[in-house]
Short mmCIF file of C-alpha atoms in Angstrom, two decimals:
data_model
loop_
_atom_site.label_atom_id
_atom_site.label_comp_id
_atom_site.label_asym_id
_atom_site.label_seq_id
_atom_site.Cartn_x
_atom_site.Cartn_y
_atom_site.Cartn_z
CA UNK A 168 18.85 6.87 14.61
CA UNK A 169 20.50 9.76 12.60
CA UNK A 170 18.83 12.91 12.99
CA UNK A 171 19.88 14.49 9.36
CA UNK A 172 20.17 13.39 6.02
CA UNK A 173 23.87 13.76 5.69
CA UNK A 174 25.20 10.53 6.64
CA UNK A 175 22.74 7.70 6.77
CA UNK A 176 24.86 5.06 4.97
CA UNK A 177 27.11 3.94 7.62
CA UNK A 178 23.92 3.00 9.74
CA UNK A 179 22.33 1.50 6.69
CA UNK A 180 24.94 -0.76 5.37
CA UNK A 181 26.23 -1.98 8.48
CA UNK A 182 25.52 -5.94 9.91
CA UNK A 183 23.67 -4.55 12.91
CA UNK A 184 20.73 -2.97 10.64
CA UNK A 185 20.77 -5.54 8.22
CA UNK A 186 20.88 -8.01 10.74
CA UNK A 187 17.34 -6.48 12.13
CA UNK A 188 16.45 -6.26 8.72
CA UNK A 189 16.60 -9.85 8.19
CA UNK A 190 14.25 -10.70 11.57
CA UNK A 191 11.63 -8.17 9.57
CA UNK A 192 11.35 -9.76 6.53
CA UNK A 193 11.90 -13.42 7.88
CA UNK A 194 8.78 -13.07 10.37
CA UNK A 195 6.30 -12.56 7.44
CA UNK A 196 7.93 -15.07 5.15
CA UNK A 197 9.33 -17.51 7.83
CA UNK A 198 8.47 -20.82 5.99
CA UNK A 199 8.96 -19.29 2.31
CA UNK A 200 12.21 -22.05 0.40
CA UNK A 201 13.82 -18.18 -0.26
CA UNK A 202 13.46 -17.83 3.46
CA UNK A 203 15.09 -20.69 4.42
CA UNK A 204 17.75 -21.20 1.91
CA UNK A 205 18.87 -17.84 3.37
CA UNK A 206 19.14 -19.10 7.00
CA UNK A 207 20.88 -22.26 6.05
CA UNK A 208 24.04 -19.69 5.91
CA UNK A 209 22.73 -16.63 7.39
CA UNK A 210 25.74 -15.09 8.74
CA UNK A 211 27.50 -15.10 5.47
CA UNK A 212 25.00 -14.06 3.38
CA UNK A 213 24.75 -10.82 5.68
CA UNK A 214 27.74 -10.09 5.44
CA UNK A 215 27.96 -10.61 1.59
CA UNK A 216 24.78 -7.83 1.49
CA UNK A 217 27.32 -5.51 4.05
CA UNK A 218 30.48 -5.93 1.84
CA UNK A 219 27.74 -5.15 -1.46
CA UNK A 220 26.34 -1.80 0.21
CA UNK A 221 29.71 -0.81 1.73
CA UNK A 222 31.50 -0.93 -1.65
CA UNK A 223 28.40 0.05 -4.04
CA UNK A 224 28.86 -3.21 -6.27
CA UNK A 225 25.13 -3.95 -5.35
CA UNK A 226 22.38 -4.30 -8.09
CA UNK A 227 18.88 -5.23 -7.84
CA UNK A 228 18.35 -9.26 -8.76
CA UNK A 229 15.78 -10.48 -10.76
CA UNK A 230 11.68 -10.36 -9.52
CA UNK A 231 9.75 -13.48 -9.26
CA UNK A 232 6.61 -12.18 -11.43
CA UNK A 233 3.25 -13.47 -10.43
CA UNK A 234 -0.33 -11.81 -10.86
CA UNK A 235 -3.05 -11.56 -8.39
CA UNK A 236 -6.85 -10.91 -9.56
CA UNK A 237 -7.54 -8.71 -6.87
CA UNK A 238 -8.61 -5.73 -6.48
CA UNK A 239 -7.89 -5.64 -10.26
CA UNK A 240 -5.66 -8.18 -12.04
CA UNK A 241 -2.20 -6.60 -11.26
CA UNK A 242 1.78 -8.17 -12.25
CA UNK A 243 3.51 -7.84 -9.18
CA UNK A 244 7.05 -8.39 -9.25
CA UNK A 245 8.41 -9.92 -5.83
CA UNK A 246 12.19 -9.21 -4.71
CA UNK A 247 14.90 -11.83 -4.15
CA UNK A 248 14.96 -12.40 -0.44
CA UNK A 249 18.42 -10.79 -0.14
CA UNK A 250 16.95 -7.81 -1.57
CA UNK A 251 14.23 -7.42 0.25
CA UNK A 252 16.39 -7.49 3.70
CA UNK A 253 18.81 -4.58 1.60
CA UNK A 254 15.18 -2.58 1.01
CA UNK A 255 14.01 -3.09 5.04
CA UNK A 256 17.40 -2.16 5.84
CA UNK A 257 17.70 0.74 3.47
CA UNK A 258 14.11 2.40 4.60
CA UNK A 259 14.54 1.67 8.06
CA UNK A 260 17.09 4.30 8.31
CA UNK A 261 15.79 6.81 5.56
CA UNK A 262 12.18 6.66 6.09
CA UNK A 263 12.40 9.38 9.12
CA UNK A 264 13.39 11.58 6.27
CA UNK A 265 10.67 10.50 3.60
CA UNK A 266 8.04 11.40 7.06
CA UNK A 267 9.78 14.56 7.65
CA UNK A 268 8.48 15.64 4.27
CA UNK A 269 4.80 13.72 4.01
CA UNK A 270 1.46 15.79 5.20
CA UNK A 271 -0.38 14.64 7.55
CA UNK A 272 -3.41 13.53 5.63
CA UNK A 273 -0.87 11.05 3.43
CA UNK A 274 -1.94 7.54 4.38
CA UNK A 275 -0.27 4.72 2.51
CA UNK A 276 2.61 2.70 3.75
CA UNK A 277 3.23 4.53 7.16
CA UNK A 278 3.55 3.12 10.63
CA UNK A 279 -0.01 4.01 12.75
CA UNK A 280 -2.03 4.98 9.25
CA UNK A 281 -3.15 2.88 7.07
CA UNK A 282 -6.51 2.26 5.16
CA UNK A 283 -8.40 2.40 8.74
CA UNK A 284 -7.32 5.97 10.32
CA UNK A 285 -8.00 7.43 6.24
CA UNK A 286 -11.43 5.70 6.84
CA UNK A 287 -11.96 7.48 10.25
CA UNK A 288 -10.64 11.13 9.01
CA UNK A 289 -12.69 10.84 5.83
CA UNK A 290 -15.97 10.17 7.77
CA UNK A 291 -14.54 13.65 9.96
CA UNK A 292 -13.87 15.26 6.66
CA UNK A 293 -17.40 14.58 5.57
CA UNK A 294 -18.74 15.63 8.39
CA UNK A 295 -17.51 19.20 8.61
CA UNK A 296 -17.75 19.79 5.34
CA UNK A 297 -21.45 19.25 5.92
CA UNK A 298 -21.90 21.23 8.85
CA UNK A 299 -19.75 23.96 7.04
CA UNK A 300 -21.85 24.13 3.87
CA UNK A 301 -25.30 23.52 1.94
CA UNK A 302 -24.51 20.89 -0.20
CA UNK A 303 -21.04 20.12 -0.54
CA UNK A 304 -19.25 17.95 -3.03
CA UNK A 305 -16.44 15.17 -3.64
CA UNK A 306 -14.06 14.74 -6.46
CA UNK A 307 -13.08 11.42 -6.09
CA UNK A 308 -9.45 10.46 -8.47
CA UNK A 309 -6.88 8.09 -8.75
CA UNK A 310 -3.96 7.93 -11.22
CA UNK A 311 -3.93 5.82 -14.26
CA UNK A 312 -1.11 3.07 -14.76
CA UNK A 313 0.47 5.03 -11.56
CA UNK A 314 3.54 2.88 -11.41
CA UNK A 315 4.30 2.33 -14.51
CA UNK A 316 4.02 6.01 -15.05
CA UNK A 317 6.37 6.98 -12.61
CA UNK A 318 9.38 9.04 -14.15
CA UNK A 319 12.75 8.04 -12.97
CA UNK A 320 14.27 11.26 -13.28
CA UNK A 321 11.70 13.60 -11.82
CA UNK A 322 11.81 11.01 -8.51
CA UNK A 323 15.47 11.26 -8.75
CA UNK A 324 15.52 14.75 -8.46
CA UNK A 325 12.79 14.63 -5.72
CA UNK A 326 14.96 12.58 -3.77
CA UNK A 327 17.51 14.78 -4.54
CA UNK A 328 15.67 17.56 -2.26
CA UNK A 329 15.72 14.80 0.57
CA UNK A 330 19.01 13.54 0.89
CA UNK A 331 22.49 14.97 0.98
CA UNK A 332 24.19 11.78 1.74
CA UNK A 333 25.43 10.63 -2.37
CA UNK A 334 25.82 6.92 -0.98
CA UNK A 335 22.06 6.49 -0.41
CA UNK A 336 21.41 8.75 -3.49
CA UNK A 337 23.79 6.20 -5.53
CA UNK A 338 21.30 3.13 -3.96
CA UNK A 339 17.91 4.96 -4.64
CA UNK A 340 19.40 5.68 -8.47
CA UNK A 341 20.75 1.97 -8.93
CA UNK A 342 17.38 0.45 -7.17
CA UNK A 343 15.17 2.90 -9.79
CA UNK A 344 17.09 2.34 -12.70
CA UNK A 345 17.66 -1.40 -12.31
CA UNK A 346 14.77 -2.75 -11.84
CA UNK A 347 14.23 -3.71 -15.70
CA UNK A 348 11.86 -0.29 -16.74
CA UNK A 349 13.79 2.56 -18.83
CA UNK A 350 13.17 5.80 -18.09
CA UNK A 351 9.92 5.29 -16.19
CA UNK A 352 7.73 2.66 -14.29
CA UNK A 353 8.32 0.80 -10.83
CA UNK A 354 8.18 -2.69 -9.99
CA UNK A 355 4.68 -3.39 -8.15
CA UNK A 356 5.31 -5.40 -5.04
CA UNK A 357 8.47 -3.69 -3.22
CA UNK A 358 8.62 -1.91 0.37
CA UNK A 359 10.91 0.30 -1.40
CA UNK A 360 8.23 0.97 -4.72
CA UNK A 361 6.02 1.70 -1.71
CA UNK A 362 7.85 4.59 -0.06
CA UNK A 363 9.15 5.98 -3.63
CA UNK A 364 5.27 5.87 -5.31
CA UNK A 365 4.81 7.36 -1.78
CA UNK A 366 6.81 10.16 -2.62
CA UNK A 367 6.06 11.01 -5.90
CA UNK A 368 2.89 12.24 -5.61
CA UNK A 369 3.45 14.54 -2.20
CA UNK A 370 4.24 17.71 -4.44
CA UNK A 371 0.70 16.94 -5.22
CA UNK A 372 -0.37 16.96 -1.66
CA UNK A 373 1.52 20.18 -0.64
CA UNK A 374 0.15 21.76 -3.61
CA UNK A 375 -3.06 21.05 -2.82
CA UNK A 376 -3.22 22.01 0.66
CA UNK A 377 -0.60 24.37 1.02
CA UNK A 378 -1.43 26.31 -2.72
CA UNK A 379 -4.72 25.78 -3.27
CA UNK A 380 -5.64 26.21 0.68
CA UNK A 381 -7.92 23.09 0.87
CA UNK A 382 -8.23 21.15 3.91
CA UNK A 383 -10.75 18.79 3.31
CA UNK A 384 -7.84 16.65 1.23
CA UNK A 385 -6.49 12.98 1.83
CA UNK A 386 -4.61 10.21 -0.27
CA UNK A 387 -4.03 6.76 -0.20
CA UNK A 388 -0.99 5.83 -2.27
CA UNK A 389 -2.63 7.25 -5.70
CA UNK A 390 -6.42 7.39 -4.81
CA UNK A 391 -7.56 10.33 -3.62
CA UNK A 392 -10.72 12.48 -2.10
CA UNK A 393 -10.91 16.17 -1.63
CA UNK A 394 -14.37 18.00 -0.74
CA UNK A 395 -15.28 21.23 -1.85
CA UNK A 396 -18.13 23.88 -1.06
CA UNK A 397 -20.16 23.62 -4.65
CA UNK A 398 -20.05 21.36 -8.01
CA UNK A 399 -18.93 24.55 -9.45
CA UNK A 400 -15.81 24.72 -7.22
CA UNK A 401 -15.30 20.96 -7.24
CA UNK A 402 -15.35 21.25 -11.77
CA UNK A 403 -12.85 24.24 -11.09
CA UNK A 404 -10.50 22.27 -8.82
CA UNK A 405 -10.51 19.06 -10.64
CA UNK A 406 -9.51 21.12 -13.75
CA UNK A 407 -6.66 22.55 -11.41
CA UNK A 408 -5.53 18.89 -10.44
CA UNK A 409 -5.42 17.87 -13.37
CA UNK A 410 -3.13 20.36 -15.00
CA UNK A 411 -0.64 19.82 -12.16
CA UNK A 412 -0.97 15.81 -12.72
CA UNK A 413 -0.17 16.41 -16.01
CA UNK A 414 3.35 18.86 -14.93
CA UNK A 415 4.17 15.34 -12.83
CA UNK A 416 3.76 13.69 -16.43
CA UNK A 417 0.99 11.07 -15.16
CA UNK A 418 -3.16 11.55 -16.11
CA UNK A 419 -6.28 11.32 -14.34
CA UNK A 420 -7.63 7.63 -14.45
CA UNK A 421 -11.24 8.77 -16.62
CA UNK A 422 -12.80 7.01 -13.98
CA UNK A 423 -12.44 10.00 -11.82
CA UNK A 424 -15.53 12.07 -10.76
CA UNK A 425 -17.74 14.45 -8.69
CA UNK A 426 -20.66 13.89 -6.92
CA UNK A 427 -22.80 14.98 -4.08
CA UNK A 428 -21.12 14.50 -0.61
CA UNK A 429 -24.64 13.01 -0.01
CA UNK A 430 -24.21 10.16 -2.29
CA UNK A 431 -21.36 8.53 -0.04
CA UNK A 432 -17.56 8.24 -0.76
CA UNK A 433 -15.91 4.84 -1.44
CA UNK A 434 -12.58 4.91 -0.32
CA UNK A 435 -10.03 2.69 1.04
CA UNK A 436 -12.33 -0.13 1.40
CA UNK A 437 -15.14 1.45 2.13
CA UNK A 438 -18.21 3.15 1.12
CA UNK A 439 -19.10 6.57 3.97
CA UNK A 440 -21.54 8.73 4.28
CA UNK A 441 -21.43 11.09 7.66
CA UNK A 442 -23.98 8.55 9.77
CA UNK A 443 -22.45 5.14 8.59
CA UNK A 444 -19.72 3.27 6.83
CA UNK A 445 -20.77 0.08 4.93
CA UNK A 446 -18.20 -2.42 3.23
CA UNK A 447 -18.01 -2.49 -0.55
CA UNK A 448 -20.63 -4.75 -2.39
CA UNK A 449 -17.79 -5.81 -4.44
CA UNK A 450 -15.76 -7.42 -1.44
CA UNK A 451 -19.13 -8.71 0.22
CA UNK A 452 -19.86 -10.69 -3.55
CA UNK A 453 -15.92 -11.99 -3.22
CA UNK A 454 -16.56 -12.87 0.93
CA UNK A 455 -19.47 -14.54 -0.06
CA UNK A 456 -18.22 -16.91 -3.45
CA UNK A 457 -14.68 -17.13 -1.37
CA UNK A 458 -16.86 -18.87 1.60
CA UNK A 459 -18.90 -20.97 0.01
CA UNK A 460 -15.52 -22.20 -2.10
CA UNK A 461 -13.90 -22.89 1.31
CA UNK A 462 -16.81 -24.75 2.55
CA UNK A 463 -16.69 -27.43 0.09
CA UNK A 464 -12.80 -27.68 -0.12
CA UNK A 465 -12.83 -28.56 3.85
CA UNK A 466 -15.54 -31.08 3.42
CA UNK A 467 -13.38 -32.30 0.76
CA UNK A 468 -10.54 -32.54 3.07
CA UNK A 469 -8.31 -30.38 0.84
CA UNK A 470 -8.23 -27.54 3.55
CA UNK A 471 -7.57 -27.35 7.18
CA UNK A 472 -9.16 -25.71 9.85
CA UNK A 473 -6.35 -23.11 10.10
CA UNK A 474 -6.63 -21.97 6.88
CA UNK A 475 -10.33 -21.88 7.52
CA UNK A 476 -9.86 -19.43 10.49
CA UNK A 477 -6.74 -17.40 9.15
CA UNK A 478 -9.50 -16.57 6.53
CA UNK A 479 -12.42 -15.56 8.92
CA UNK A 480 -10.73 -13.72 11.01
CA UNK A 481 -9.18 -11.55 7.73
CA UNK A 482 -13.19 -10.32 6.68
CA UNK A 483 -14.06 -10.14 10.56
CA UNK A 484 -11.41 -7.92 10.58
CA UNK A 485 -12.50 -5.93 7.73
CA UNK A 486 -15.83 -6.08 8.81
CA UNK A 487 -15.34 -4.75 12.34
CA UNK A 488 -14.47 -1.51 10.49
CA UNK A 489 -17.93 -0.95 9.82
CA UNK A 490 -21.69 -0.90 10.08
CA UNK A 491 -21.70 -4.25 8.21
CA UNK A 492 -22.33 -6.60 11.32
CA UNK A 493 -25.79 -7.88 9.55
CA UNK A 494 -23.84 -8.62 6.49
CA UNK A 495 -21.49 -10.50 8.68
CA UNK A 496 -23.87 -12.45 10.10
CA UNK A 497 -25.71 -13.52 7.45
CA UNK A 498 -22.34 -14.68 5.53
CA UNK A 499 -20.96 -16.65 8.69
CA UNK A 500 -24.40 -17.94 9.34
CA UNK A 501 -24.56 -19.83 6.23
CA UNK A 502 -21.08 -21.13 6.53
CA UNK A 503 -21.32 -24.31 8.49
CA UNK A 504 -18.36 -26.78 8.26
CA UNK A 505 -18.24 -30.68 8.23
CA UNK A 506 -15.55 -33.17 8.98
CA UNK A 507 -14.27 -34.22 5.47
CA UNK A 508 -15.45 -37.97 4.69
CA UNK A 509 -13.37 -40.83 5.48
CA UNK A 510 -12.30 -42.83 2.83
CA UNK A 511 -14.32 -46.08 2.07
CA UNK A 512 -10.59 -47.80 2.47
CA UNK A 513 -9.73 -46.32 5.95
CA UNK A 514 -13.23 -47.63 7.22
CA UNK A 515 -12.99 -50.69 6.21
#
């Protein structure tokens, strides 16, 4: 892999990476008609994306829009499969560069963090901060509309700082421009949106813990907790936040607020407190109504049982996370499948 940011486009628009590329996206969307139309003429289709990157005639292609209700009811708009090998193969090479510049306490969309080690060094945070002082407290934010809100020329000039190599800068420009929002906004549902939302807000994190001095600081994508000595000092840094969220020309979702490290954090999941982590009611209520919906479609014999299990093991998963084993119990206690009915015909 390239060690600067000089000349990454020869390794990103060569077959080799997007070759690799393709294996990444294909595993999680093997049986997908995009998927296999693909295959059906996979070697010339790679090297149709090759000859695109190598001679800069690529644009993006139009999303597939869908919505899904959860956690809130979001538009997410899905790349073309071809594009979606270009954006694996694209932040394979560059995302060394995007880490290079990302604190530590940044948790969204990298390799070994995630929603579970932000859950683990929040509990730490809370901790500390509690042995450190009386009666500490949280500001707990998140951005409004944060995608839609991002400005295309401030990230441009962000990347800018990153890159030296004007090949990838032309792709990052084309990708941000071309993706059907003018002037700002980026399409929900991208690997690439990921990294680039990602980005966006880490002038936030260094100014936070490199200006301000605060340690007790971490983000997921655009939620974020930071934990300060007094409500006094929490009022005067969320004032301070939100002038600088304001220079990035994005606002404070109203929703944001302090409170009394006592009273728990929910975050990334979760609700902590420094003895215990317990799931959100919210997902419990959804668990809950989502098993007793999959109980009667099996007995219905509109389900299988792999479906059935693909789903258990997701909320065992989530579960295992936490002090929520009683919880878990009592939800897969209930949930007692039967073989569906035969049909009076087929008995007969």
């Amino acid at each position: 892999m390239p060690k600067t940011a000089k000349n990454l486009w020869p390794d990103i628009a060569c077959f080799s990476n997007l070759a690799l590329a393709y294996q990444r996206v294909r595993k999680a969307k093997r049986y997908d008609s995009d998927t296999i139309a693909f295959y059906a003429d996979l070697e010339t289709n790679l090297f149709a994306l090759e000859a695109a990157l190598r001679e800069r005639t690529w644009k993006p292609e139009p999303f597939r829009e869908f919505t899904v209700p959860v956690p809130k009811l979001r538009l997410v708009q899905a790349p073309s499969f071809g594009d979606r090998v270009i954006h694996q193969a694209v932040m394979y090479i560059t995302s060394p560069v995007f880490e290079r510049r990302f604190i530590f306490d940044n948790y969204a969309n990298r390799l070994g963090f995630g929603t579970h080690l932000a859950s683990r060094r929040l509990r730490s945070f809370m901790r500390s901060a509690s042995a450190k002082w009386e009666r500490p407290y949280c500001v707990k934010a998140d951005i409004k509309s944060y995608f839609p809100s991002i400005q295309h020329d401030r990230l441009m000039a962000m990347l800018r700082r990153l890159f030296a190599d004007e090949a990838v800068l032309w792709f990052f420009d084309t990708l941000i421009r071309g993706s059907g929002y003018v002037g700002r906004g980026l399409p929900i549902g991208s690997l690439t949106s990921q990294w680039l939302a990602n980005l966006y807000l880490d002038e936030l994190d260094h100014h936070i813990k490199d200006d301000l001095g605060l340690p007790y600081y971490l983000r997921y994508m655009d939620d974020f907790v930071l934990i300060c000595p007094s409500k006094a000092e929490a009022r005067d840094t969320l004032a301070k936040l939100d002038s600088f969220v304001q220079g990035l020309h994005l606002r404070l979702n109203p929703k944001t607020c302090i409170m009394p490290l006592s009273k728990g954090v929910d975050f990334v999941g979760y609700r902590h407190w420094t003895s215990h982590v317990l799931p959100r009611k919210r997902t419990v209520a959804r668990a809950r109504h989502s098993f007793r919906s999959m109980q009667k479609r099996y007995n219905q014999g509109r389900i299988d049982v792999d479906y059935v299990r693909s789903r258990v093991a997701s909320f065992t998963g989530y579960m295992r996370h936490c002090d929520g084993h009683r919880t878990l119990n009592a939800i897969l206690d209930r949930f007692v499948l039967a073989r569906p009915e035969k049909n009076k015909k087929d008995s007969e």
